[in-house]
XYZ file of N, CA, C and O in Angstrom:
844
model
N 0.833 -1.191 0.000
C 0.000 0.000 0.000
C 0.869 1.243 0.000
O 1.864 1.302 0.689
N 0.434 2.249 -0.743
C 1.079 3.552 -0.692
C 0.014 4.592 -0.388
O -0.644 5.103 -1.275
N -0.191 4.847 0.881
C -1.172 5.837 1.285
C -0.510 7.197 1.236
O 0.372 7.495 2.014
N -0.935 8.066 0.311
C -0.249 9.330 0.084
C -0.860 10.472 0.866
O -2.062 10.520 1.067
N -0.019 11.371 1.271
C -0.493 12.588 1.909
C -1.173 13.463 0.857
O -0.807 13.451 -0.309
N -2.239 14.170 1.312
C -2.917 15.084 0.387
C -1.920 16.091 -0.141
O -1.140 16.625 0.578
N -2.035 16.425 -1.394
C -1.157 17.382 -2.019
C -1.806 18.751 -1.947
O -2.600 18.975 -2.053
N -2.202 19.488 -2.175
C -2.920 20.712 -2.056
C -4.317 20.420 -1.578
O -4.912 19.540 -2.055
N -4.415 21.594 -1.020
C -5.699 21.108 -1.007
C -5.839 20.469 -2.311
O -5.537 19.869 -2.792
N -6.041 13.868 3.030
C -5.906 12.901 2.330
C -7.014 12.497 2.790
O -7.423 12.667 2.601
N -23.072 0.196 9.571
C -22.286 -0.755 9.854
C -21.248 -0.130 10.673
O -20.915 0.988 10.484
N -20.348 -0.175 11.187
C -19.265 0.344 11.972
C -18.028 0.302 11.108
O -17.884 -0.585 10.300
N -17.167 1.229 11.325
C -15.937 1.253 10.556
C -15.039 0.094 10.989
O -15.109 -0.401 12.113
N -14.190 -0.331 10.076
C -13.264 -1.421 10.366
C -12.218 -0.955 11.385
O -11.618 0.107 11.243
N -11.991 -1.736 12.425
C -10.981 -1.389 13.399
C -10.432 -2.659 14.038
O -11.032 -3.738 13.954
N -9.258 -2.541 14.609
C -8.572 -3.637 15.292
C -8.224 -4.798 14.369
O -8.037 -5.925 14.812
N -8.124 -4.518 13.068
C -7.632 -5.516 12.116
C -6.234 -5.089 11.682
O -5.877 -3.904 11.790
N -5.425 -6.010 11.176
C -4.099 -5.611 10.686
C -4.167 -4.526 9.616
O -3.326 -3.623 9.580
N -5.181 -4.586 8.753
C -5.317 -3.558 7.711
C -5.612 -2.193 8.326
O -5.026 -1.178 7.956
N -6.554 -2.160 9.277
C -6.903 -0.888 9.922
C -5.714 -0.324 10.691
O -5.464 0.890 10.673
N -4.963 -1.186 11.346
C -3.791 -0.724 12.089
C -2.720 -0.173 11.165
O -2.027 0.792 11.508
N -2.598 -0.744 9.968
C -1.642 -0.225 8.987
C -2.053 1.166 8.516
O -1.226 2.070 8.388
N -3.352 1.363 8.256
C -3.841 2.677 7.841
C -3.574 3.709 8.934
O -3.078 4.814 8.673
N -3.886 3.366 10.171
C -3.663 4.287 11.285
C -2.185 4.626 11.431
O -1.820 5.791 11.644
N -1.335 3.634 11.313
C 0.100 3.870 11.455
C 0.606 4.825 10.386
O 1.355 5.767 10.669
N 0.196 4.627 9.135
C 0.673 5.475 8.055
C 0.173 6.910 8.200
O 0.912 7.861 7.960
N -1.082 7.084 8.594
C -1.620 8.426 8.765
C -0.935 9.156 9.919
O -0.643 10.357 9.827
N -0.681 8.455 10.999
C 0.026 9.077 12.120
C 1.439 9.476 11.716
O 1.945 10.523 12.133
N 2.083 8.661 10.866
C 3.412 9.015 10.367
C 3.374 10.299 9.535
O 4.328 11.081 9.527
N 2.259 10.505 8.843
C 2.112 11.705 8.022
C 1.678 12.925 8.849
O 1.509 14.018 8.299
N 1.485 12.732 10.139
C 1.161 13.856 11.001
C -0.314 14.102 11.225
O -0.699 15.174 11.703
N -1.168 13.123 10.885
C -2.599 13.287 11.056
C -3.046 12.777 12.422
O -2.502 11.803 12.949
N -4.073 13.410 12.961
C -4.695 13.013 14.219
C -6.097 12.504 13.945
O -6.848 13.113 13.183
N -6.441 11.399 14.564
C -7.750 10.807 14.335
C -8.834 11.640 14.992
O -8.774 11.946 16.176
N -9.853 12.016 14.197
C -10.973 12.785 14.718
C -12.067 11.882 15.261
O -12.772 12.253 16.202
N -12.248 10.723 14.636
C -13.306 9.816 15.064
C -13.701 8.884 13.950
O -13.133 8.898 12.851
N -14.696 8.053 14.239
C -15.187 7.098 13.256
C -16.697 7.120 13.206
O -17.359 7.446 14.198
N -17.243 6.801 12.041
C -18.683 6.775 11.859
C -19.152 5.412 11.422
O -18.544 4.390 11.737
N -20.246 5.401 10.667
C -20.845 4.141 10.262
C -19.922 3.331 9.363
O -19.879 2.109 9.460
N -19.179 3.997 8.494
C -18.349 3.246 7.555
C -17.050 3.959 7.214
O -16.443 3.681 6.188
N -16.602 4.893 8.061
C -15.397 5.647 7.732
C -14.752 6.200 8.998
O -15.392 6.323 10.043
N -13.475 6.534 8.872
C -12.783 7.277 9.915
C -12.306 8.602 9.330
O -12.100 8.721 8.119
N -12.134 9.600 10.193
C -11.707 10.925 9.745
C -10.443 11.324 10.489
O -10.305 11.079 11.691
N -9.518 11.959 9.735
C -8.217 12.366 10.264
C -7.938 13.786 9.826
O -8.337 14.203 8.739
N -7.206 14.546 10.649
C -6.959 15.947 10.312
C -5.566 16.383 10.730
O -4.939 15.801 11.616
N -5.100 17.436 10.054
C -3.916 18.183 10.451
C -4.367 19.578 10.883
O -5.546 19.917 10.786
N -3.428 20.388 11.313
C -3.776 21.738 11.739
C -3.740 22.711 10.571
O -3.220 23.827 10.684
N -4.290 22.311 9.432
C -4.266 23.189 8.264
C -5.622 23.238 7.559
O -5.717 23.645 6.416
N -6.678 22.805 8.251
C -8.010 22.877 7.676
C -8.352 21.750 6.729
O -9.415 21.764 6.116
N -7.474 20.760 6.599
C -7.742 19.636 5.700
C -8.088 18.386 6.501
O -7.542 18.147 7.572
N -8.969 17.591 5.940
C -9.375 16.340 6.571
C -9.254 15.211 5.567
O -9.554 15.374 4.381
N -8.798 14.081 6.048
C -8.822 12.857 5.253
C -9.913 11.960 5.820
O -9.972 11.728 7.026
N -10.767 11.487 4.967
C -11.789 10.523 5.346
C -11.473 9.209 4.648
O -11.294 9.176 3.431
N -11.360 8.134 5.413
C -11.070 6.818 4.857
C -12.312 5.956 4.949
O -12.821 5.694 6.046
N -12.845 5.538 3.812
C -13.972 4.609 3.813
C -13.432 3.221 4.111
O -12.637 2.665 3.349
N -13.862 2.676 5.253
C -13.354 1.395 5.718
C -14.443 0.703 6.537
O -14.413 0.652 7.762
N -15.454 0.204 5.844
C -16.588 -0.429 6.492
C -16.191 -1.732 7.157
O -15.337 -2.473 6.657
N -16.828 -2.020 8.271
C -16.664 -3.318 8.896
C -17.508 -4.319 8.114
O -18.656 -4.050 7.791
N -16.956 -5.444 7.781
C -17.699 -6.432 7.003
C -16.879 -6.943 5.845
O -15.660 -6.800 5.818
N -17.573 -7.498 4.868
C -16.888 -8.176 3.774
C -16.386 -7.248 2.682
O -15.496 -7.606 1.921
N -16.982 -6.064 2.558
C -16.643 -5.218 1.406
C -16.852 -3.746 1.718
O -17.743 -3.372 2.482
N -16.022 -2.901 1.099
C -16.200 -1.452 1.150
C -17.026 -0.933 -0.023
O -17.292 0.266 -0.107
N -17.416 -1.819 -0.941
C -18.061 -1.371 -2.174
C -19.333 -0.556 -1.942
O -19.526 0.486 -2.595
N -20.256 -0.976 -1.052
C -21.473 -0.160 -0.872
C -21.171 1.273 -0.459
O -21.741 2.222 -1.012
N -20.275 1.455 0.519
C -19.947 2.806 0.981
C -19.212 3.596 -0.096
O -19.417 4.811 -0.243
N -18.354 2.933 -0.863
C -17.636 3.617 -1.934
C -18.598 4.077 -3.020
O -18.501 5.190 -3.533
N -19.568 3.220 -3.365
C -20.573 3.599 -4.365
C -21.411 4.767 -3.871
O -21.756 5.674 -4.642
N -21.738 4.758 -2.585
C -22.540 5.842 -2.017
C -21.793 7.158 -2.088
O -22.372 8.197 -2.449
N -20.504 7.155 -1.752
C -19.739 8.396 -1.829
C -19.674 8.904 -3.270
O -19.861 10.101 -3.521
N -19.397 8.031 -4.228
C -19.281 8.468 -5.619
C -20.611 9.029 -6.126
O -20.637 9.990 -6.905
N -21.704 8.453 -5.677
C -23.023 8.974 -6.046
C -23.226 10.372 -5.445
O -23.745 11.278 -6.101
N -22.794 10.535 -4.207
C -22.915 11.837 -3.555
C -22.041 12.874 -4.249
O -22.461 14.011 -4.480
N -20.834 12.497 -4.615
C -19.942 13.411 -5.325
C -20.569 13.852 -6.644
O -20.517 15.034 -7.005
N -21.196 12.917 -7.346
C -21.873 13.254 -8.603
C -22.987 14.270 -8.364
O -23.160 15.216 -9.136
N -23.748 14.104 -7.275
C -24.809 15.048 -6.940
C -24.236 16.432 -6.672
O -24.764 17.439 -7.164
N -23.159 16.511 -5.902
C -22.591 17.821 -5.565
C -22.077 18.556 -6.794
O -22.064 19.788 -6.824
N -21.661 17.800 -7.796
C -21.151 18.434 -9.012
C -22.269 18.823 -9.965
O -22.154 19.802 -10.698
N -23.365 18.076 -9.953
C -24.456 18.357 -10.890
C -25.398 19.444 -10.374
O -26.071 20.112 -11.164
N -25.462 19.615 -9.055
C -26.357 20.616 -8.468
C -25.582 21.430 -7.427
O -25.689 21.184 -6.222
N -24.782 22.376 -7.879
C -23.915 23.135 -6.965
C -24.698 23.803 -5.827
O -25.808 24.304 -6.030
N -24.103 23.788 -4.657
C -24.728 24.399 -3.488
C -23.649 24.663 -2.444
O -22.709 23.869 -2.308
N -23.777 25.737 -1.673
C -22.835 25.965 -0.572
C -23.020 24.960 0.567
O -22.221 24.923 1.494
N -24.061 24.131 0.460
C -24.369 23.191 1.531
C -23.835 21.786 1.263
O -24.194 20.834 1.949
N -22.947 21.664 0.267
C -22.181 20.437 0.065
C -20.767 20.652 0.600
O -20.285 21.784 0.640
N -20.054 19.593 0.942
C -18.658 19.748 1.386
C -17.770 20.251 0.255
O -18.050 20.022 -0.935
N -16.708 20.918 0.624
C -15.689 21.308 -0.345
C -14.645 20.199 -0.372
O -13.861 20.036 0.564
N -14.653 19.439 -1.451
C -13.669 18.375 -1.608
C -12.386 18.964 -2.181
O -12.422 19.829 -3.063
N -11.253 18.502 -1.696
C -9.964 19.096 -2.033
C -9.121 18.123 -2.851
O -9.148 16.911 -2.623
N -8.367 18.649 -3.829
C -7.586 17.752 -4.704
C -6.389 17.148 -4.000
O -5.772 17.746 -3.125
N -6.077 15.913 -4.386
C -4.878 15.213 -3.930
C -4.401 14.364 -5.102
O -5.007 14.380 -6.173
N -3.358 13.602 -4.902
C -2.848 12.737 -5.955
C -3.081 11.281 -5.590
O -2.851 10.874 -4.443
N -3.553 10.510 -6.581
C -3.715 9.082 -6.338
C -2.389 8.366 -6.601
O -1.349 8.988 -6.849
N -2.419 7.036 -6.552
C -1.179 6.272 -6.691
C -0.539 6.413 -8.063
O 0.656 6.187 -8.233
N -1.357 6.785 -9.061
C -0.818 6.979 -10.408
C -0.396 8.432 -10.651
O -0.022 8.793 -11.764
N -0.462 9.268 -9.621
C -0.060 10.659 -9.754
C -1.116 11.556 -10.353
O -0.854 12.707 -10.680
N -2.353 11.046 -10.494
C -3.436 11.841 -11.059
C -4.109 12.649 -9.956
O -4.239 12.192 -8.830
N -4.566 13.856 -10.305
C -5.246 14.710 -9.345
C -6.708 14.305 -9.233
O -7.395 14.116 -10.235
N -7.177 14.159 -8.009
C -8.555 13.750 -7.773
C -8.945 14.154 -6.365
O -8.097 14.436 -5.523
N -10.264 14.191 -6.074
C -10.703 14.459 -4.710
C -10.831 13.164 -3.917
O -11.160 13.191 -2.730
N -10.598 12.031 -4.571
C -10.557 10.769 -3.845
C -9.563 9.844 -4.537
O -9.224 10.018 -5.702
N -9.073 8.894 -3.799
C -8.122 7.942 -4.355
C -8.376 6.574 -3.749
O -8.639 6.447 -2.553
N -8.305 5.557 -4.574
C -8.465 4.182 -4.112
C -7.088 3.602 -3.799
O -6.120 3.854 -4.515
N -6.998 2.876 -2.695
C -5.767 2.154 -2.403
C -6.128 0.774 -1.880
O -7.274 0.519 -1.513
N -5.173 -0.095 -1.860
C -5.446 -1.498 -1.554
C -4.490 -1.999 -0.471
O -3.295 -1.717 -0.499
N -5.025 -2.746 0.480
C -4.229 -3.449 1.476
C -4.662 -4.911 1.434
O -5.842 -5.214 1.647
N -3.728 -5.792 1.144
C -4.082 -7.202 1.003
C -5.064 -7.379 -0.131
O -4.823 -6.948 -1.259
N -6.212 -7.966 0.165
C -7.218 -8.195 -0.877
C -8.397 -7.233 -0.762
O -9.476 -7.511 -1.279
N -8.196 -6.096 -0.106
C -9.316 -5.186 0.122
C -9.005 -3.776 -0.346
O -7.915 -3.260 -0.120
N -9.985 -3.164 -1.027
C -9.855 -1.790 -1.501
C -10.417 -0.811 -0.472
O -11.411 -1.101 0.207
N -9.787 0.367 -0.415
C -10.237 1.452 0.451
C -10.307 2.730 -0.369
O -9.653 2.849 -1.407
N -11.094 3.686 0.117
C -11.220 4.974 -0.562
C -10.779 6.076 0.387
O -11.206 6.119 1.542
N -9.917 6.943 -0.116
C -9.376 8.064 0.648
C -9.935 9.349 0.049
O -9.805 9.598 -1.143
N -10.578 10.165 0.883
C -11.253 11.375 0.433
C -10.628 12.589 1.102
O -10.368 12.569 2.306
N -10.411 13.639 0.346
C -9.873 14.892 0.887
C -10.978 15.935 0.913
O -11.652 16.159 -0.085
N -11.152 16.581 2.063
C -12.216 17.576 2.166
C -11.877 18.614 3.239
O -10.924 18.462 3.998
N -12.677 19.674 3.265
C -12.512 20.722 4.265
C -12.845 20.191 5.650
O -13.612 19.236 5.802
N -12.285 20.822 6.663
C -12.611 20.458 8.029
C -13.855 21.215 8.473
O -13.987 22.418 8.250
N -14.778 20.494 9.104
C -16.054 21.059 9.524
C -16.258 20.842 11.018
O -15.552 20.062 11.646
N -17.254 21.524 11.557
C -17.559 21.432 12.975
C -18.831 20.613 13.199
O -19.756 20.647 12.380
N -18.887 19.896 14.313
C -20.100 19.175 14.685
C -21.197 20.157 15.078
O -20.937 21.284 15.505
N -22.446 19.705 14.947
C -23.579 20.523 15.363
C -23.806 20.384 16.867
O -23.494 19.359 17.471
N -24.389 21.414 17.444
C -24.901 21.285 18.801
C -26.124 20.371 18.773
O -26.767 20.196 17.739
N -26.461 19.803 19.926
C -27.580 18.856 19.997
C -28.868 19.469 19.455
O -29.590 18.840 18.672
N -29.162 20.702 19.851
C -30.407 21.343 19.425
C -30.429 21.554 17.913
O -31.469 21.400 17.265
N -29.287 21.903 17.344
C -29.209 22.076 15.891
C -29.486 20.745 15.189
O -30.197 20.691 14.175
N -28.893 19.674 15.714
C -29.115 18.364 15.127
C -30.578 17.964 15.123
O -31.079 17.390 14.152
N -31.296 18.299 16.199
C -32.726 17.980 16.270
C -33.515 18.762 15.229
O -34.443 18.235 14.607
N -33.148 20.016 15.014
C -33.834 20.832 14.007
C -33.577 20.263 12.614
O -34.498 20.165 11.783
N -32.338 19.876 12.343
C -32.001 19.284 11.047
C -32.781 18.003 10.826
O -33.294 17.745 9.725
N -32.912 17.177 11.853
C -33.668 15.930 11.723
C -35.140 16.214 11.456
O -35.789 15.497 10.690
N -35.678 17.256 12.072
C -37.061 17.636 11.814
C -37.225 18.095 10.369
O -38.184 17.719 9.682
N -36.290 18.903 9.891
C -36.325 19.348 8.498
C -36.281 18.153 7.552
O -37.044 18.068 6.578
N -35.400 17.209 7.849
C -35.278 16.005 7.026
C -36.591 15.230 6.990
O -37.020 14.739 5.941
N -37.254 15.121 8.144
C -38.519 14.393 8.208
C -39.614 15.091 7.403
O -40.418 14.434 6.732
N -39.651 16.426 7.434
C -40.631 17.170 6.647
C -40.413 16.929 5.158
O -41.372 16.768 4.385
N -39.153 16.913 4.737
C -38.854 16.666 3.331
C -39.258 15.250 2.943
O -39.839 15.017 1.876
N -38.973 14.290 3.805
C -39.340 12.906 3.538
C -40.857 12.737 3.425
O -41.347 11.906 2.668
N -41.595 13.552 4.170
C -43.063 13.498 4.127
C -43.653 14.356 3.017
O -44.875 14.549 2.951
N -42.771 14.907 2.150
C -43.195 15.724 1.011
C -43.962 16.966 1.449
O -44.908 17.396 0.794
N -43.539 17.549 2.567
C -44.140 18.786 3.033
C -43.305 19.975 2.571
O -42.207 19.810 2.056
N -43.835 21.164 2.738
C -43.193 22.354 2.184
C -42.317 23.048 3.231
O -42.436 22.807 4.440
N -41.466 23.942 2.732
C -40.639 24.731 3.633
C -41.521 25.586 4.539
O -41.236 25.743 5.737
N -42.594 26.143 3.991
C -43.511 26.942 4.798
C -44.111 26.129 5.942
O -44.247 26.631 7.064
N -44.485 24.897 5.656
C -45.041 24.034 6.702
C -44.000 23.747 7.780
O -44.310 23.714 8.973
N -42.748 23.533 7.342
C -41.673 23.290 8.305
C -41.477 24.496 9.211
O -41.412 24.375 10.444
N -41.391 25.687 8.625
C -41.163 26.894 9.417
C -42.333 27.163 10.367
O -42.134 27.589 11.515
N -43.529 26.903 9.904
C -44.700 27.083 10.765
C -44.695 26.066 11.897
O -45.018 26.390 13.045
N -44.280 24.848 11.574
C -44.297 23.787 12.566
C -43.311 24.008 13.695
O -43.602 23.695 14.860
N -42.137 24.536 13.364
C -41.134 24.727 14.413
C -41.184 26.120 15.023
O -40.545 26.378 16.033
N -41.963 27.018 14.427
C -41.974 28.406 14.857
C -42.625 28.647 16.204
O -42.540 29.740 16.749
N -43.262 27.614 16.756
C -43.962 27.799 18.029
C -43.027 27.715 19.239
O -43.436 27.979 20.357
N -41.778 27.312 18.994
C -40.838 27.134 20.096
C -39.794 28.237 20.078
O -39.261 28.599 19.030
N -39.458 28.766 21.255
C -38.517 29.871 21.335
C -37.161 29.529 20.739
O -36.560 30.322 20.015
N -36.657 28.330 21.050
C -35.317 27.964 20.582
C -35.273 27.884 19.064
O -34.279 28.264 18.435
N -36.359 27.409 18.450
C -36.372 27.322 16.989
C -36.665 28.675 16.355
O -36.212 28.943 15.247
N -37.401 29.525 17.048
C -37.596 30.891 16.551
C -36.252 31.600 16.444
O -35.967 32.277 15.453
N -35.425 31.447 17.457
C -34.092 32.055 17.433
C -33.254 31.467 16.308
O -32.514 32.187 15.623
N -33.365 30.160 16.102
C -32.586 29.487 15.049
C -33.012 29.991 13.677
O -32.163 30.259 12.824
N -34.314 30.112 13.451
C -34.818 30.597 12.163
C -34.335 32.014 11.904
O -33.888 32.345 10.799
N -34.408 32.867 12.914
C -33.968 34.252 12.746
C -32.480 34.325 12.424
O -32.059 35.082 11.545
N -31.693 33.495 13.095
C -30.244 33.508 12.888
C -29.854 32.962 11.524
O -28.856 33.389 10.933
N -30.640 32.017 11.004
C -30.260 31.308 9.778
C -31.210 31.557 8.611
O -31.174 30.811 7.630
N -32.006 32.612 8.676
C -33.036 32.824 7.672
C -32.486 32.929 6.252
O -33.150 32.509 5.296
N -31.268 33.454 6.096
C -30.719 33.597 4.749
C -30.310 32.265 4.131
O -30.352 32.108 2.906
N -29.896 31.300 4.958
C -29.413 30.047 4.388
C -30.449 28.920 4.414
O -30.245 27.890 3.763
N -31.556 29.096 5.128
C -32.533 28.015 5.245
C -33.090 27.589 3.882
O -33.174 26.387 3.602
N -33.497 28.516 2.995
C -34.030 28.061 1.697
C -33.028 27.228 0.899
O -33.396 26.217 0.287
N -31.753 27.625 0.893
C -30.750 26.865 0.160
C -30.495 25.506 0.783
O -30.306 24.508 0.072
N -30.480 25.445 2.111
C -30.304 24.165 2.795
C -31.478 23.247 2.514
O -31.294 22.048 2.251
N -32.663 23.799 2.545
C -33.873 23.013 2.243
C -33.786 22.440 0.825
O -34.070 21.263 0.607
N -33.371 23.271 -0.140
C -33.278 22.804 -1.524
C -32.217 21.729 -1.668
O -32.422 20.734 -2.389
N -31.073 21.877 -1.001
C -30.030 20.852 -1.072
C -30.528 19.534 -0.497
O -30.271 18.462 -1.051
N -31.254 19.606 0.610
C -31.833 18.384 1.177
C -32.825 17.745 0.201
O -32.841 16.521 0.029
N -33.656 18.576 -0.442
C -34.616 18.045 -1.410
C -33.899 17.388 -2.583
O -34.322 16.326 -3.067
N -32.822 18.007 -3.048
C -32.057 17.426 -4.150
C -31.487 16.064 -3.753
O -31.492 15.120 -4.542
N -30.976 15.976 -2.524
C -30.435 14.706 -2.060
C -31.537 13.675 -1.885
O -31.377 12.503 -2.262
N -32.671 14.108 -1.349
C -33.770 13.158 -1.133
C -34.328 12.638 -2.455
O -34.761 11.477 -2.542
N -34.279 13.467 -3.485
C -34.805 13.046 -4.793
C -34.013 11.870 -5.368
O -34.496 11.167 -6.255
N -32.797 11.658 -4.868
C -31.956 10.571 -5.363
C -31.948 9.368 -4.419
O -31.231 8.400 -4.646
N -32.717 9.444 -3.332
C -32.842 8.284 -2.445
C -33.749 7.251 -3.104
O -34.688 7.591 -3.821
N -33.457 5.983 -2.875
C -34.286 4.902 -3.412
C -34.056 3.641 -2.586
O -33.500 3.690 -1.494
N -34.460 2.492 -3.123
C -34.310 1.249 -2.370
C -32.848 0.914 -2.125
O -32.496 0.327 -1.096
N -31.979 1.276 -3.060
C -30.553 0.980 -2.903
C -29.853 2.010 -2.015
O -28.934 1.661 -1.262
N -30.276 3.270 -2.136
C -29.658 4.348 -1.375
C -30.701 4.921 -0.422
O -31.460 5.830 -0.756
N -30.731 4.366 0.776
C -31.756 4.713 1.757
C -31.481 6.088 2.369
O -30.343 6.414 2.714
N -32.539 6.903 2.485
C -32.431 8.231 3.082
C -31.944 8.110 4.523
O -32.506 7.376 5.329
N -30.880 8.839 4.854
C -30.251 8.693 6.166
C -29.723 10.042 6.650
O -28.662 10.123 7.245
N -30.486 11.106 6.371
C -30.012 12.426 6.747
C -30.540 12.776 8.137
O -31.731 12.992 8.335
N -29.628 12.801 9.086
C -29.967 13.139 10.472
C -28.918 14.109 10.997
O -28.025 14.551 10.269
N -29.010 14.449 12.269
C -28.129 15.459 12.837
C -26.662 15.107 12.777
O -25.804 15.997 12.763
N -26.348 13.813 12.727
C -24.955 13.399 12.639
C -24.389 13.448 11.244
O -23.171 13.319 11.056
N -25.241 13.631 10.243
C -24.796 13.660 8.853
C -24.843 15.058 8.248
O -24.813 15.228 7.031
N -24.952 16.048 9.097
C -24.830 17.449 8.704
C -23.843 18.093 9.673
O -23.896 17.855 10.888
N -22.932 18.896 9.149
C -21.971 19.628 9.969
C -22.036 21.093 9.558
O -22.921 21.488 8.787
N -21.125 21.918 10.066
C -21.155 23.317 9.647
C -19.751 23.897 9.595
O -18.818 23.406 10.228
N -19.637 24.937 8.772
C -18.386 25.671 8.661
C -18.272 26.656 9.824
O -19.247 26.932 10.527
N -17.103 27.227 9.959
C -16.875 28.210 11.018
C -17.782 29.431 10.857
O -18.111 30.096 11.840
N -18.213 29.711 9.611
C -19.094 30.861 9.387
C -20.565 30.535 9.637
O -21.439 31.381 9.434
N -20.854 29.288 10.054
C -22.219 28.900 10.376
C -22.976 28.203 9.272
O -24.115 27.759 9.477
N -22.392 28.080 8.079
C -23.058 27.417 6.967
C -23.213 25.925 7.253
O -22.238 25.240 7.571
N -24.439 25.419 7.123
C -24.680 23.996 7.317
C -24.250 23.227 6.063
O -24.494 23.667 4.933
N -23.629 22.069 6.291
C -23.058 21.280 5.198
C -23.523 19.837 5.329
O -23.280 19.184 6.352
N -24.181 19.341 4.298
C -24.641 17.950 4.266
C -23.462 17.067 3.893
O -22.828 17.273 2.858
N -23.169 16.089 4.707
C -21.980 15.266 4.478
C -22.280 13.854 4.009
O -21.436 13.237 3.359
N -23.456 13.326 4.310
C -23.681 11.898 4.042
C -25.177 11.600 4.088
O -25.685 11.102 5.094
N -25.926 11.870 3.001
C -27.388 11.793 3.091
C -28.002 10.413 2.941
O -29.197 10.248 3.221
N -27.250 9.423 2.484
C -27.829 8.094 2.258
C -26.961 7.011 2.896
O -25.812 7.240 3.243
N -27.529 5.828 2.955
C -26.762 4.649 3.326
C -27.157 3.522 2.387
O -28.314 3.381 1.993
N -26.162 2.763 1.965
C -26.383 1.618 1.083
C -25.877 0.382 1.815
O -24.763 0.356 2.323
N -26.709 -0.652 1.830
C -26.369 -1.850 2.614
C -25.659 -2.912 1.806
O -24.982 -3.768 2.379
N -25.838 -2.911 0.486
C -25.199 -3.970 -0.317
C -24.891 -3.470 -1.715
O -25.287 -2.366 -2.082
């Protein structure tokens, strides 16, 4: 394996296996610190605003998670929005510039993604995002969503603070939901949205694919 450092703007995740330990060792050698792990990936960062996300699902194959990411990348390119992540270029093993690179350890493929570093949501923000997601899933309107949450003080403050970006966030969620199906199950909740330092909400992972 040749796990490369990013060049300019590198189910449960796989862990405690020789392959996972090799990935961790190489990233630590490159100066990255582990941020955490999610359903099918781990995230690593340096102190320069860059993050490496490694798709490494626990189980027999990384293919479902890799297909899901590539589908999401296609969506972000076809329907531009400030509410998608900013993916950053790096070099793959063949020296080609890309926002992701495939590498292999033993008989298993992994995907390495370069992207901007984002912040986690507060609990209350996550609940509001989940409510928005549920309204979209129920084919309700933005007006209905705003009316529904407007009765609570905490959400009134949130709407006032974010009124300029709410329509765009709603549209990005709708665009992502329009591509959900039996293979790519809608999975947009508070843990799959993050935000930039300027407060912009960013959708990071709207679906899950099981096979």
